[in-house]
């Protein structure tokens, strides 16, 4: 009987995965025994299923949960709830270690930081869109990118809120005036793209404008599709090489075609010794200008720009979307915020100190980040045999062995919802909890340690500014129906609200006359 070639190819691929998995298990088992004797470690508990090698049952269930937009919920309730706070799981022949334990996350990000890398798999699966930069680099490349970005994120740089006001004014002016429901999350992604491109490139994409150019709209579409493609490849793990999407390849080219001329112009200006300060602001140096003066190649500059733009756009947009989602279904919280804003500002534009000084506003932002962290899951790869402080042994109290090459996934989405850490109301949106909470590694919306998000303050200020300006401008942000919406996820590289943040906006009878 003759079998189709594609069937034989698939069978061969599965056989190779199986043999590699068995060989890796035997090697790890020998090293684990030796390391355990020397350091008092024990293996983490295992998420067992009916397929003990490839974990096909887990793979299918997780795929179904992802399709139903409950992937993170499935991990939180069904996996951590069943197998404990630290466990290993087999997925397509690869053994992964998952944890939501703050002590282990602290070890990954701080105390044993040098034992873990971002890893080659993330670089391979994102390189077609992003190249190599802050998001996916290790070692000197990452250190250089971070050092170059840091001068652009000092307090003096981010405290100048004129950039936010410029684009939020365009946003509010572009919204329909008839009271129909709009998806504020979709608008937030446009806003953060416009802000991010102007902050980094010195020129805005302009996608907030109703008359946005076709080129800008294509760039926004292509960037969205590219980010989704990267996420799909990372999630497929070892199966990523078998995944091909012509639209993804096309999107990557469109993104590069948009950015490359901007980079070329910056390099031309440097060569003419004319680009030393950002011309729109006497004291501000754009990230592009800094890179152009570093002597990097055009591709290296493009790689760094796209890595930073990914963080600048998606993190803030996801946070804003979740904030609008809760505002639309929480009229009491909305009223408290508006009262604080009106009492504090008395009709003027907020400055840096105002945003930092409004207590309830900051509680609201922190609670949004707790329940809806923009980056709910992250991965590190052990570069040597090492260990985590807890999670090993039958009761999970012994140190857990982590072999070299082991991928460790830490899920702050689940950490942020643990009842033993946050109380029985951990699933409830309650800003007032921050009156007394002083969290450590149980709260990590922006990571920690050397790889803490360098744009953390920028994202917090940007979101706070948008919330304040909308509540100054509108008397009500109401959900599209009388029944509060149930949150669903849209999890790619970041996590946004699956159904969007829909709201009907009612302008104030006497709108705030904001003046600087």
PDB file of C-alpha atoms in Angstrom, residues 7 17 123 199 273 315 318-319 362 367 369 417 439 462 469 476 478 503:
ATOM      1  CA  UNK A   7       1.634  11.583   5.264  1.00  0.00           C
ATOM      2  CA  UNK A  17      10.352  14.435  17.748  1.00  0.00           C
ATOM      3  CA  UNK A 123      14.797  35.082  18.237  1.00  0.00           C
ATOM      4  CA  UNK A 199       8.430  59.493  20.139  1.00  0.00           C
ATOM      5  CA  UNK A 273      26.132  66.531  10.570  1.00  0.00           C
ATOM      6  CA  UNK A 315       1.777  47.381  26.291  1.00  0.00           C
ATOM      7  CA  UNK A 318      -3.612  46.760  26.157  1.00  0.00           C
ATOM      8  CA  UNK A 319      -3.556  48.649  29.455  1.00  0.00           C
ATOM      9  CA  UNK A 362      -3.087  55.328  40.664  1.00  0.00           C
ATOM     10  CA  UNK A 367      -5.724  47.261  39.768  1.00  0.00           C
ATOM     11  CA  UNK A 369      -2.535  45.948  35.669  1.00  0.00           C
ATOM     12  CA  UNK A 417      -5.178  36.119  40.771  1.00  0.00           C
ATOM     13  CA  UNK A 439       3.273  43.753  47.007  1.00  0.00           C
ATOM     14  CA  UNK A 462       0.462  57.685  28.908  1.00  0.00           C
ATOM     15  CA  UNK A 469      -8.532  63.558  29.567  1.00  0.00           C
ATOM     16  CA  UNK A 476     -20.372  59.215  30.989  1.00  0.00           C
ATOM     17  CA  UNK A 478     -21.379  53.550  29.339  1.00  0.00           C
ATOM     18  CA  UNK A 503     -18.563  52.333  25.214  1.00  0.00           C
TER      19      UNK A 503
END
